[in-house]
Short mmCIF file of N, CA and C in Angstrom, two decimals:
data_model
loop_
_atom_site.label_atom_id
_atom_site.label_comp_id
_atom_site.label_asym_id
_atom_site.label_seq_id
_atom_site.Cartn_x
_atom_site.Cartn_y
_atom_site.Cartn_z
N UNK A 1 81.23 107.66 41.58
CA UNK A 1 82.21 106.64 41.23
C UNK A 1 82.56 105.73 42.42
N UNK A 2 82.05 106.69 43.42
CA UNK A 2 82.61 105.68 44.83
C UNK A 2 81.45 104.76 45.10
N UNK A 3 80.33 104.92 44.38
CA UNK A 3 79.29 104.00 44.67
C UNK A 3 78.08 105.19 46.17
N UNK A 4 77.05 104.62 46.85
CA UNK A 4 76.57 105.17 47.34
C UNK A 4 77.33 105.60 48.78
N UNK A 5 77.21 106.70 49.25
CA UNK A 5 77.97 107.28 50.37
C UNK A 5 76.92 108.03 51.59
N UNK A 6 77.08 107.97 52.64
CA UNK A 6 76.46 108.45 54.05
C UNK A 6 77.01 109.42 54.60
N UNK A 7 76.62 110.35 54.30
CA UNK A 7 77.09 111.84 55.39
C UNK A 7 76.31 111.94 56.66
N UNK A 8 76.82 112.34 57.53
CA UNK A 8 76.10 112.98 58.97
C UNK A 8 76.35 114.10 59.44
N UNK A 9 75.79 114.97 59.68
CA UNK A 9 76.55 116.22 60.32
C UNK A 9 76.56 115.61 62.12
N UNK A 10 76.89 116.69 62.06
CA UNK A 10 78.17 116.38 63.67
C UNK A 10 77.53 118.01 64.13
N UNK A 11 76.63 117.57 64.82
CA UNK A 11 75.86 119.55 65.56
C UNK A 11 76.48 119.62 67.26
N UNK A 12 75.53 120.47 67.37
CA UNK A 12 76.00 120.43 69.23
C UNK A 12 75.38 119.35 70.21
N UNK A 13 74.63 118.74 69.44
CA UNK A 13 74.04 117.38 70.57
C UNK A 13 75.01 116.00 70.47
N UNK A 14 76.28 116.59 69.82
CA UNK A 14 77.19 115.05 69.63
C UNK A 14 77.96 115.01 71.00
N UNK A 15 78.46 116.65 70.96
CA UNK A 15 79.15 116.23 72.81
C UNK A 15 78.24 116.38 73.74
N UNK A 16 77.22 116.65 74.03
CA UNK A 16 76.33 116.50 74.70
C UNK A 16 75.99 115.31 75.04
N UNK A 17 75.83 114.47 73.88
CA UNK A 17 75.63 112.98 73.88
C UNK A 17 76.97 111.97 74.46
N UNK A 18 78.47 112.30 73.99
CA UNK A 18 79.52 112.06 74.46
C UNK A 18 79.47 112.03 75.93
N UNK A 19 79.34 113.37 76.56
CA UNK A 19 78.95 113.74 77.99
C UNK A 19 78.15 112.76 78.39
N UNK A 20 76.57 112.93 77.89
CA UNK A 20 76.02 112.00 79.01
C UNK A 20 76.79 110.57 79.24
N UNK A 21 77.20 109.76 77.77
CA UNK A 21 77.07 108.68 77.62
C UNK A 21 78.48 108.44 78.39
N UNK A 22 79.64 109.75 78.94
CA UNK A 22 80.74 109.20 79.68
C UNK A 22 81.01 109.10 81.15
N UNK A 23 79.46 110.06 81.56
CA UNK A 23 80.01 110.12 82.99
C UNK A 23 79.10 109.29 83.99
N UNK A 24 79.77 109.22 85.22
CA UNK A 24 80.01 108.30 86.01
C UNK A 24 78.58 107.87 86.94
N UNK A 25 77.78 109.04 86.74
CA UNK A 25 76.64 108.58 87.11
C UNK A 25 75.44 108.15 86.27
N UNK A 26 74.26 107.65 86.21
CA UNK A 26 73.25 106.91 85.35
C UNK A 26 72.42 108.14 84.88
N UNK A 27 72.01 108.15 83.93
CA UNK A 27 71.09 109.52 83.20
C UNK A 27 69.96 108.95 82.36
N UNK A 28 68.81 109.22 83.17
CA UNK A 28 67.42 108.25 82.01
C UNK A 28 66.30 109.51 81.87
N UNK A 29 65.65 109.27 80.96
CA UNK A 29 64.51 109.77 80.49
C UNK A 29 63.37 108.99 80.77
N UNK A 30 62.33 109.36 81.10
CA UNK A 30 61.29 108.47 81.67
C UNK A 30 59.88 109.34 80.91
N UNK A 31 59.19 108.35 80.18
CA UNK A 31 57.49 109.15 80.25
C UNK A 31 56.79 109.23 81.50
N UNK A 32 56.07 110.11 81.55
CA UNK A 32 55.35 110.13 82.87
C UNK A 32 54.61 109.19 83.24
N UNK A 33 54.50 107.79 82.40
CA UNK A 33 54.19 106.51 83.51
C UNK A 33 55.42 106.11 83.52
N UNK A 34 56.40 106.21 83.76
CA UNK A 34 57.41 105.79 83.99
C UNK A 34 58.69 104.40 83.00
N UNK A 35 57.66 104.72 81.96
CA UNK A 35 58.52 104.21 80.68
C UNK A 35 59.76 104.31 80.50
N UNK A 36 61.04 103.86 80.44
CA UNK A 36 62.25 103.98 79.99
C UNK A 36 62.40 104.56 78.43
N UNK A 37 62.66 105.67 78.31
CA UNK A 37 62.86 106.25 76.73
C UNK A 37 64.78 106.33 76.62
N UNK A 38 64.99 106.77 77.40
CA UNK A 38 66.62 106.62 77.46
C UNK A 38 67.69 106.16 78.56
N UNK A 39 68.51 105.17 78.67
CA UNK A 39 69.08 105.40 79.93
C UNK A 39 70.65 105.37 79.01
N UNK A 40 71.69 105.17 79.94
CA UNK A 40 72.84 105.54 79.71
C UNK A 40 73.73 104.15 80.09
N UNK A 41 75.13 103.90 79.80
CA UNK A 41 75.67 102.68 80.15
C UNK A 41 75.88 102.63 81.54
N UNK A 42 75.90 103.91 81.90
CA UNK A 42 76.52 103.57 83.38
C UNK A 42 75.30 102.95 84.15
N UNK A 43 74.15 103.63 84.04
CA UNK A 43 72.90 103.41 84.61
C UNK A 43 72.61 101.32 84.37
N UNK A 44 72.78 101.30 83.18
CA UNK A 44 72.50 99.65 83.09
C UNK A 44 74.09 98.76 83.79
N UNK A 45 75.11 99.61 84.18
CA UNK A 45 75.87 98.65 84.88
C UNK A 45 75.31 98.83 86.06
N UNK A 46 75.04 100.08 86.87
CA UNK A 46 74.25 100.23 87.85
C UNK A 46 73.44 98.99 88.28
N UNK A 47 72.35 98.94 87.21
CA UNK A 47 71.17 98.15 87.45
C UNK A 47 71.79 96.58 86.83
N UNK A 48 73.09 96.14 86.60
CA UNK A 48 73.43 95.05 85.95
C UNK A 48 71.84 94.61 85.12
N UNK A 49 71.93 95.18 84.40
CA UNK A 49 71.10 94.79 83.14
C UNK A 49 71.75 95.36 81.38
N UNK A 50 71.33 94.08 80.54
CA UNK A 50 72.10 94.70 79.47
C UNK A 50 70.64 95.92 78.83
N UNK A 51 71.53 97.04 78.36
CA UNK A 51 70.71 98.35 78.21
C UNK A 51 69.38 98.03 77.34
N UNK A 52 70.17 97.41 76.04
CA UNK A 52 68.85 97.03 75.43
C UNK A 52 67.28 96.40 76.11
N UNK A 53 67.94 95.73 77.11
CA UNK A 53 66.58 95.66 77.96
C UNK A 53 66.00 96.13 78.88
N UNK A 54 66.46 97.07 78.93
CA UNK A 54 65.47 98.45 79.73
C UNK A 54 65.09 99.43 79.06
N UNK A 55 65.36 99.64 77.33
CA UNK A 55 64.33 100.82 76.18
C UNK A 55 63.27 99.84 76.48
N UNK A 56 61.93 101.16 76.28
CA UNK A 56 60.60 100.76 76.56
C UNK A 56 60.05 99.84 77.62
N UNK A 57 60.73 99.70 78.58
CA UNK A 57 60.10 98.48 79.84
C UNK A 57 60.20 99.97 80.82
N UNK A 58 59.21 99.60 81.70
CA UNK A 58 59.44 100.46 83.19
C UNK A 58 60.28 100.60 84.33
N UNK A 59 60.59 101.64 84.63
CA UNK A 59 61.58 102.35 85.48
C UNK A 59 61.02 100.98 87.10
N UNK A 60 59.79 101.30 87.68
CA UNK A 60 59.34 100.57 88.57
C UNK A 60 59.71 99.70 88.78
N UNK A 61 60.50 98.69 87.87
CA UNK A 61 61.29 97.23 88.15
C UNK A 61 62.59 97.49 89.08
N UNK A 62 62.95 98.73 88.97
CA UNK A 62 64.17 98.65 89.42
C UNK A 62 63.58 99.07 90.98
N UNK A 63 62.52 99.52 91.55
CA UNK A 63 62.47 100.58 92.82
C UNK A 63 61.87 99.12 93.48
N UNK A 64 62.39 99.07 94.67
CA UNK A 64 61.67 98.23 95.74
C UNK A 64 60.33 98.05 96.07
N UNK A 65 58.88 97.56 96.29
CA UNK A 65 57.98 97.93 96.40
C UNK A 65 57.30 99.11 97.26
N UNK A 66 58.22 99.22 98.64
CA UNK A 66 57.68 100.39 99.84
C UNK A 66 58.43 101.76 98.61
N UNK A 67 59.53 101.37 97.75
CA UNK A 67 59.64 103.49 97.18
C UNK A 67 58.93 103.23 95.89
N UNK A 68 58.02 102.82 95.92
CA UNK A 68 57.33 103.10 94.43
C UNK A 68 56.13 103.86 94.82
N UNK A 69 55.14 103.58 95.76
CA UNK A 69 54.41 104.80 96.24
C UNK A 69 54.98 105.99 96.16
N UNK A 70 56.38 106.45 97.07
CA UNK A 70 57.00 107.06 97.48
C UNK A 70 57.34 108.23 95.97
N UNK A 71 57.78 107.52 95.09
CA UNK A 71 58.66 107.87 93.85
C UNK A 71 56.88 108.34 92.93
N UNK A 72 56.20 107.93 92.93
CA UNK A 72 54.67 107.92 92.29
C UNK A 72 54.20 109.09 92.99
N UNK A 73 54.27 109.53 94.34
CA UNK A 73 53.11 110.52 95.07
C UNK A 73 54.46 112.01 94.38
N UNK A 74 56.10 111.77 94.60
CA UNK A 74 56.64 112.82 94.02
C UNK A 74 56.66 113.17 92.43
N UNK A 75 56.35 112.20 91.99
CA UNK A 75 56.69 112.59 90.06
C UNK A 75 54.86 113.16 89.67
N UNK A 76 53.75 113.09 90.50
CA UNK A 76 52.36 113.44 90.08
C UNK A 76 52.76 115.26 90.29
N UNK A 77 53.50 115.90 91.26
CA UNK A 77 53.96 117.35 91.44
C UNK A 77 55.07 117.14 91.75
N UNK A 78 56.34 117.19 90.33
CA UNK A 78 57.35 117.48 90.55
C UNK A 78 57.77 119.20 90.89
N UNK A 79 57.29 119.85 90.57
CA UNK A 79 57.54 121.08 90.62
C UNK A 79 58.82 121.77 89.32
N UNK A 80 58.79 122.72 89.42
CA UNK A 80 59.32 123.44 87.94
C UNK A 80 61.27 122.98 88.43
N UNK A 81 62.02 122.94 89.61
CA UNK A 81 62.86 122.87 89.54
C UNK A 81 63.39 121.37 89.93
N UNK A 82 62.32 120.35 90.51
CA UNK A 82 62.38 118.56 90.22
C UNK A 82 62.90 118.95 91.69
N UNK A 83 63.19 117.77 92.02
CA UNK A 83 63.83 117.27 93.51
C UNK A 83 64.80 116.12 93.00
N UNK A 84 65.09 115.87 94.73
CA UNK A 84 66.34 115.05 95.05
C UNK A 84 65.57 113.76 96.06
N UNK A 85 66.00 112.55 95.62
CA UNK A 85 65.65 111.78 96.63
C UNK A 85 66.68 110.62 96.84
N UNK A 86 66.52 110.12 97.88
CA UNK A 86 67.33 108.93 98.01
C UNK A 86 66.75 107.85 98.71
N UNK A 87 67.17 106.55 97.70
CA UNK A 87 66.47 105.20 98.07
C UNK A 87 67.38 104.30 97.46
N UNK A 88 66.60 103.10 97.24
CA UNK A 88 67.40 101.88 96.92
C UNK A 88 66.74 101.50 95.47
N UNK A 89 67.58 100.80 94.63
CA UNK A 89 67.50 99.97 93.09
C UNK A 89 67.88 98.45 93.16
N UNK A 90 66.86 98.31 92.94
CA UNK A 90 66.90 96.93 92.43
C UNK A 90 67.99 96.41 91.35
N UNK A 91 68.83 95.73 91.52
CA UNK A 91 69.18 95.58 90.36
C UNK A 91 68.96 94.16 89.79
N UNK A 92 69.31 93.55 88.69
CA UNK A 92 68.75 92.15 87.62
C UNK A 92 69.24 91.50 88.26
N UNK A 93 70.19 91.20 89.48
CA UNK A 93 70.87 89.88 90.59
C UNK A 93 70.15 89.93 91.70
N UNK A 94 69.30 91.18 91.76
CA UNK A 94 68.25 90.97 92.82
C UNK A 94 68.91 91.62 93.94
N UNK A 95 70.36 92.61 93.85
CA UNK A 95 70.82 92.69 94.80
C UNK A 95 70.40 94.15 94.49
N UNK A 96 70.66 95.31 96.13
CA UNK A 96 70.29 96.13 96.23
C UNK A 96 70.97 97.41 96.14
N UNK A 97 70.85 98.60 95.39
CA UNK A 97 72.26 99.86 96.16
C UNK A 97 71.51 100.88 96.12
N UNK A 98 72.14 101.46 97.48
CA UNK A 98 71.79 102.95 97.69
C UNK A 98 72.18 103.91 96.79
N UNK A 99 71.11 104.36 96.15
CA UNK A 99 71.45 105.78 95.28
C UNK A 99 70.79 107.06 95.47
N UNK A 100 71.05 108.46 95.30
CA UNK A 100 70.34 109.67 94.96
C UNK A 100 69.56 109.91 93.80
N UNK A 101 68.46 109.97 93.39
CA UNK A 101 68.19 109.99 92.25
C UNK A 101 67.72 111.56 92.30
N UNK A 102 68.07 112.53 91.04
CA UNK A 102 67.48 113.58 90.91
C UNK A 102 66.61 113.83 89.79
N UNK A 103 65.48 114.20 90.31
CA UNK A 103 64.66 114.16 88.85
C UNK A 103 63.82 115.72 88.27
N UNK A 104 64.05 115.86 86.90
CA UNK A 104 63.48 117.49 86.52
C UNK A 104 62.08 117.30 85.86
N UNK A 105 61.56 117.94 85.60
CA UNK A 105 60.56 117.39 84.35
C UNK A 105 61.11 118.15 83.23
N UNK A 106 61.01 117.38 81.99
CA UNK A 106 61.60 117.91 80.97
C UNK A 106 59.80 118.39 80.46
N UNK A 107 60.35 119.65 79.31
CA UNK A 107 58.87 120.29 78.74
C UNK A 107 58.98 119.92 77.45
N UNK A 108 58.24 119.52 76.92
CA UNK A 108 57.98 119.69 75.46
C UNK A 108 57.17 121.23 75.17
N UNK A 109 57.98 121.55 74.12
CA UNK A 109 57.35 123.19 73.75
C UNK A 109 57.07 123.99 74.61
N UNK A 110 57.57 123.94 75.96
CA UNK A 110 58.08 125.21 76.72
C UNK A 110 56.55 124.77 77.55
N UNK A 111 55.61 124.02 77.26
CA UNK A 111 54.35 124.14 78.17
C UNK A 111 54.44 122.84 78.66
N UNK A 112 53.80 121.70 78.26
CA UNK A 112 53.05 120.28 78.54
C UNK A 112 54.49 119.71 78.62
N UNK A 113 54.59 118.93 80.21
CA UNK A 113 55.64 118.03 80.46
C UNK A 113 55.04 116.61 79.76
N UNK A 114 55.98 116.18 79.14
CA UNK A 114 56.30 115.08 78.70
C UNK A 114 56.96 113.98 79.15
N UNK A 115 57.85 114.46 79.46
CA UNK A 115 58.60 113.73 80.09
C UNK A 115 59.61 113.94 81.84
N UNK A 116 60.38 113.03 82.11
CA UNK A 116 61.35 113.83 83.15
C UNK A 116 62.68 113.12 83.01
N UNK A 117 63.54 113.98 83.37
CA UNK A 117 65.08 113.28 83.01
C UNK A 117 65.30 113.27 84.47
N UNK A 118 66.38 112.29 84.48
CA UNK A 118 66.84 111.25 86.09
C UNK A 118 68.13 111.44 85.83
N UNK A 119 68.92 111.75 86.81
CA UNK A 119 70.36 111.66 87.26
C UNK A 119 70.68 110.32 88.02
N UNK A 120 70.98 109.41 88.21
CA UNK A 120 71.16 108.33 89.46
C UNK A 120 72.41 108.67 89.96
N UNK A 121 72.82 108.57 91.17
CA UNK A 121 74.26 108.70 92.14
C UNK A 121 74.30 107.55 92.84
N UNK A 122 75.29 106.92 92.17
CA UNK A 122 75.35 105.41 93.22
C UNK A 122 76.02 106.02 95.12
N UNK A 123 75.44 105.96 95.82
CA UNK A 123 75.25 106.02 97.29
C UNK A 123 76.08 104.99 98.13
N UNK A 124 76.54 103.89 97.66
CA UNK A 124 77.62 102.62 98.19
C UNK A 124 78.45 102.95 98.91
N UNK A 125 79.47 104.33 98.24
CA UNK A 125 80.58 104.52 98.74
C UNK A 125 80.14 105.36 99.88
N UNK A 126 79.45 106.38 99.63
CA UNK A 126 79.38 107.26 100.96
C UNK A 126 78.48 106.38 101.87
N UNK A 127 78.02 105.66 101.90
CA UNK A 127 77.12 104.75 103.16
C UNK A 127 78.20 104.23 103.42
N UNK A 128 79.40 103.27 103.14
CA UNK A 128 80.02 102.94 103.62
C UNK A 128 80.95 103.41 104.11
N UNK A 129 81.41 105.06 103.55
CA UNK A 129 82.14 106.07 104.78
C UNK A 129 81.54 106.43 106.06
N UNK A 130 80.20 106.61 105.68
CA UNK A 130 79.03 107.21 106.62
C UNK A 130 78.96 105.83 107.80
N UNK A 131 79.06 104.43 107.35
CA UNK A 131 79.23 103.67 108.71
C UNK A 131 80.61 103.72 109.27
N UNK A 132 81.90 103.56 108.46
CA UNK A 132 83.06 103.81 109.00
C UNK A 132 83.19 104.82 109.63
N UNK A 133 82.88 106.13 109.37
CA UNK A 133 82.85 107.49 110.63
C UNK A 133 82.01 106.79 111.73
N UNK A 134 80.44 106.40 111.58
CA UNK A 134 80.14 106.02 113.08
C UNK A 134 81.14 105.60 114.08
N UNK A 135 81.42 104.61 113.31
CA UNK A 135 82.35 103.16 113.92
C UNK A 135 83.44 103.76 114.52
N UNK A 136 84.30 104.51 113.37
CA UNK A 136 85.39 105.20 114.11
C UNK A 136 84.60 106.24 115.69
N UNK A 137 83.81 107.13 115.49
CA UNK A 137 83.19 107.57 116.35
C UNK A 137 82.77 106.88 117.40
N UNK A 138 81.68 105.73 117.47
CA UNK A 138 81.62 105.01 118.41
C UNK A 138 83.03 104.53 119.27
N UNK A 139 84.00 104.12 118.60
CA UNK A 139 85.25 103.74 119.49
C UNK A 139 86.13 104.90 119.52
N UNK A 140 86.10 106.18 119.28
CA UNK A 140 86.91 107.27 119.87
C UNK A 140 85.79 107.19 121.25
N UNK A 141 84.68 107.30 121.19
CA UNK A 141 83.69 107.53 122.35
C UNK A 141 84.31 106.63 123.98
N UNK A 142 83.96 105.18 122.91
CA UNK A 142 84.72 104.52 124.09
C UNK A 142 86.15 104.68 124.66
N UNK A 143 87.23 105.02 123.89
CA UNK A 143 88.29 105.29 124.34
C UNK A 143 88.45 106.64 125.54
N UNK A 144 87.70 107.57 125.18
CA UNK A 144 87.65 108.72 125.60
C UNK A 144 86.67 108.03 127.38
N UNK A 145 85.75 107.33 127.31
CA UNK A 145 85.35 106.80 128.08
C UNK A 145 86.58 106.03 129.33
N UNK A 146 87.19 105.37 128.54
CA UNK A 146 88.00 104.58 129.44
C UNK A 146 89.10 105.60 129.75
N UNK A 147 89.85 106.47 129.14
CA UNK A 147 90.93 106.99 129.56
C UNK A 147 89.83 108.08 130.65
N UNK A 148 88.79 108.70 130.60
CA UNK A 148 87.93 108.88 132.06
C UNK A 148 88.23 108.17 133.25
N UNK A 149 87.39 106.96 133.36
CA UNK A 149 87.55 105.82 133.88
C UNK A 149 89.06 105.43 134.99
N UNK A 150 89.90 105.63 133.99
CA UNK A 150 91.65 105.69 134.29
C UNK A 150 91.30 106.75 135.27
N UNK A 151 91.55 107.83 134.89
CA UNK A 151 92.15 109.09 135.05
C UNK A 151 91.27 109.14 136.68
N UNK A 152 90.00 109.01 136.75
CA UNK A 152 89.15 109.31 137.73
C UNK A 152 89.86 108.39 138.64
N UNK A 153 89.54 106.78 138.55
CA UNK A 153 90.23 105.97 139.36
C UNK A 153 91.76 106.34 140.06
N UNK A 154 92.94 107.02 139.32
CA UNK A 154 94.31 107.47 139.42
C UNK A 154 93.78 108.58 140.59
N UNK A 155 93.19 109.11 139.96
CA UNK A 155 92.68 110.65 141.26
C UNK A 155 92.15 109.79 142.66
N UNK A 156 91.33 109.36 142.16
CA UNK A 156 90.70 108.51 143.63
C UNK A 156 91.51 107.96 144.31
N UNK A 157 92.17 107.17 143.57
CA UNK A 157 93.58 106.31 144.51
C UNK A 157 94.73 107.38 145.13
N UNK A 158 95.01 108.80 144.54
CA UNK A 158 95.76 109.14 144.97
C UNK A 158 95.07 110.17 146.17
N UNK A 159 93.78 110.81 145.88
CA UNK A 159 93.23 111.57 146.56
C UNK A 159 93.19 110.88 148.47
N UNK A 160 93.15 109.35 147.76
CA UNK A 160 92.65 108.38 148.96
C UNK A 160 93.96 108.18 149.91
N UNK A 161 95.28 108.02 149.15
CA UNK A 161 96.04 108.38 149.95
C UNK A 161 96.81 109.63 150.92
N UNK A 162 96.64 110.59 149.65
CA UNK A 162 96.99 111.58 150.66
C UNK A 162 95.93 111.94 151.87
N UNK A 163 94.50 111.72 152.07
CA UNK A 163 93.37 111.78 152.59
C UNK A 163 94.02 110.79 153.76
N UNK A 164 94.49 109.56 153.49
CA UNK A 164 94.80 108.56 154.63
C UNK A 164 95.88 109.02 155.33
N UNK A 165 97.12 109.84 154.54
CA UNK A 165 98.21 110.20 155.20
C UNK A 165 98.06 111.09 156.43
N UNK A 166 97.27 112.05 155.61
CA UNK A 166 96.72 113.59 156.70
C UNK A 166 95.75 112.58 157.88
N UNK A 167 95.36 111.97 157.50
CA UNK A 167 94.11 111.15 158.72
C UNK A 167 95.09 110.64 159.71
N UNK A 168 96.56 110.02 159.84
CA UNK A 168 97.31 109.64 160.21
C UNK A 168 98.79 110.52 161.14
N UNK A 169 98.15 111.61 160.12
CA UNK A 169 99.28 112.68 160.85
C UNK A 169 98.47 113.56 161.79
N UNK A 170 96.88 113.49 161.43
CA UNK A 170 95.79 114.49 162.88
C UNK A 170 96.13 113.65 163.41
N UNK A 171 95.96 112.13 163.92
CA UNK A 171 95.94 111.16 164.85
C UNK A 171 97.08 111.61 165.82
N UNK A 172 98.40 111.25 164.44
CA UNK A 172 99.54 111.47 165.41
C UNK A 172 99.51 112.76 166.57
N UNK A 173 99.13 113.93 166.00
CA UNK A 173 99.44 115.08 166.43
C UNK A 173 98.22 114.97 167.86
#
């Protein structure tokens, strides 16, 4: 009477899917030439590209030319537990960010990899703590340098006088 109607069930891959699609780092699926089968929103703000245009185009657009060797010699033997790497992404403004990318191989039917799933970690913020500690470091260095500097000079000047006084009082004597 209501006319035609659409049910869906709701299983355990809905929060799973919720999950990937909320958190803060980029999550893609890649075929082993490096096809885009899934990425996530965060991943296409990452890469400022709208998502729809990265299903089915290649991962390789986004990697600089020197880490695509790099990213190619590790995904031919990922090994059963994947690795961690860190490099730079291209993104669609042409501008660049440091990220971690972690990658597993996913199995189809427990044997033949198919595919591999990607974590991305945008890297921005900690490079830019990682130069602010230098920086701070470099100028505690120098400070620590100059209050040396002080301190040695203060000794010298005073060492120099009492040294002149006693030189003055053998004379006298």
């Amino acid at each position: 009477s209501k006319g035609p109607q659409v049910f869906t069930l709701e299983g355990a891959e809905q929060p799973y899917r919720v999950l990937i699609e909320s958190m803060n780092e980029g999550a893609l699926t890649l075929t082993v030439d490096k096809t885009i089968l899934y990425a996530n929103q965060c991943f296409a703000r990452m890469v400022k590209c709208p998502l729809e245009q990265m299903m089915g185009t290649s991962f390789r657009r986004f990697l600089p030319t020197e880490d695509r060797a790099t990213l190619r010699s590790l995904l031919k033997r990922p090994g059963k537990s994947g690795f961690k790497i860190q490099m730079h992404l291209i993104a669609g403004d042409g501008s660049q960010m440091p990220v971690q990318i972690s990658i597993r191989p996913l199995a189809r039917d427990g044997s033949e990899t198919a595919a591999v799933g990607m974590v991305v970690t945008d890297m921005t913020e900690v490079r830019r703590n990682e130069e602010l500690l230098r920086l701070l470091s470099h100028g505690l260095v120098q400070a620590q340098e100059a209050e040396r500097r002080r301190v040695a000079l203060e000794l010298h000047d005073n060492i120099t006088l009492l040294l002149c006084a006693v030189l003055v009082r053998c004379h006298a004597l």
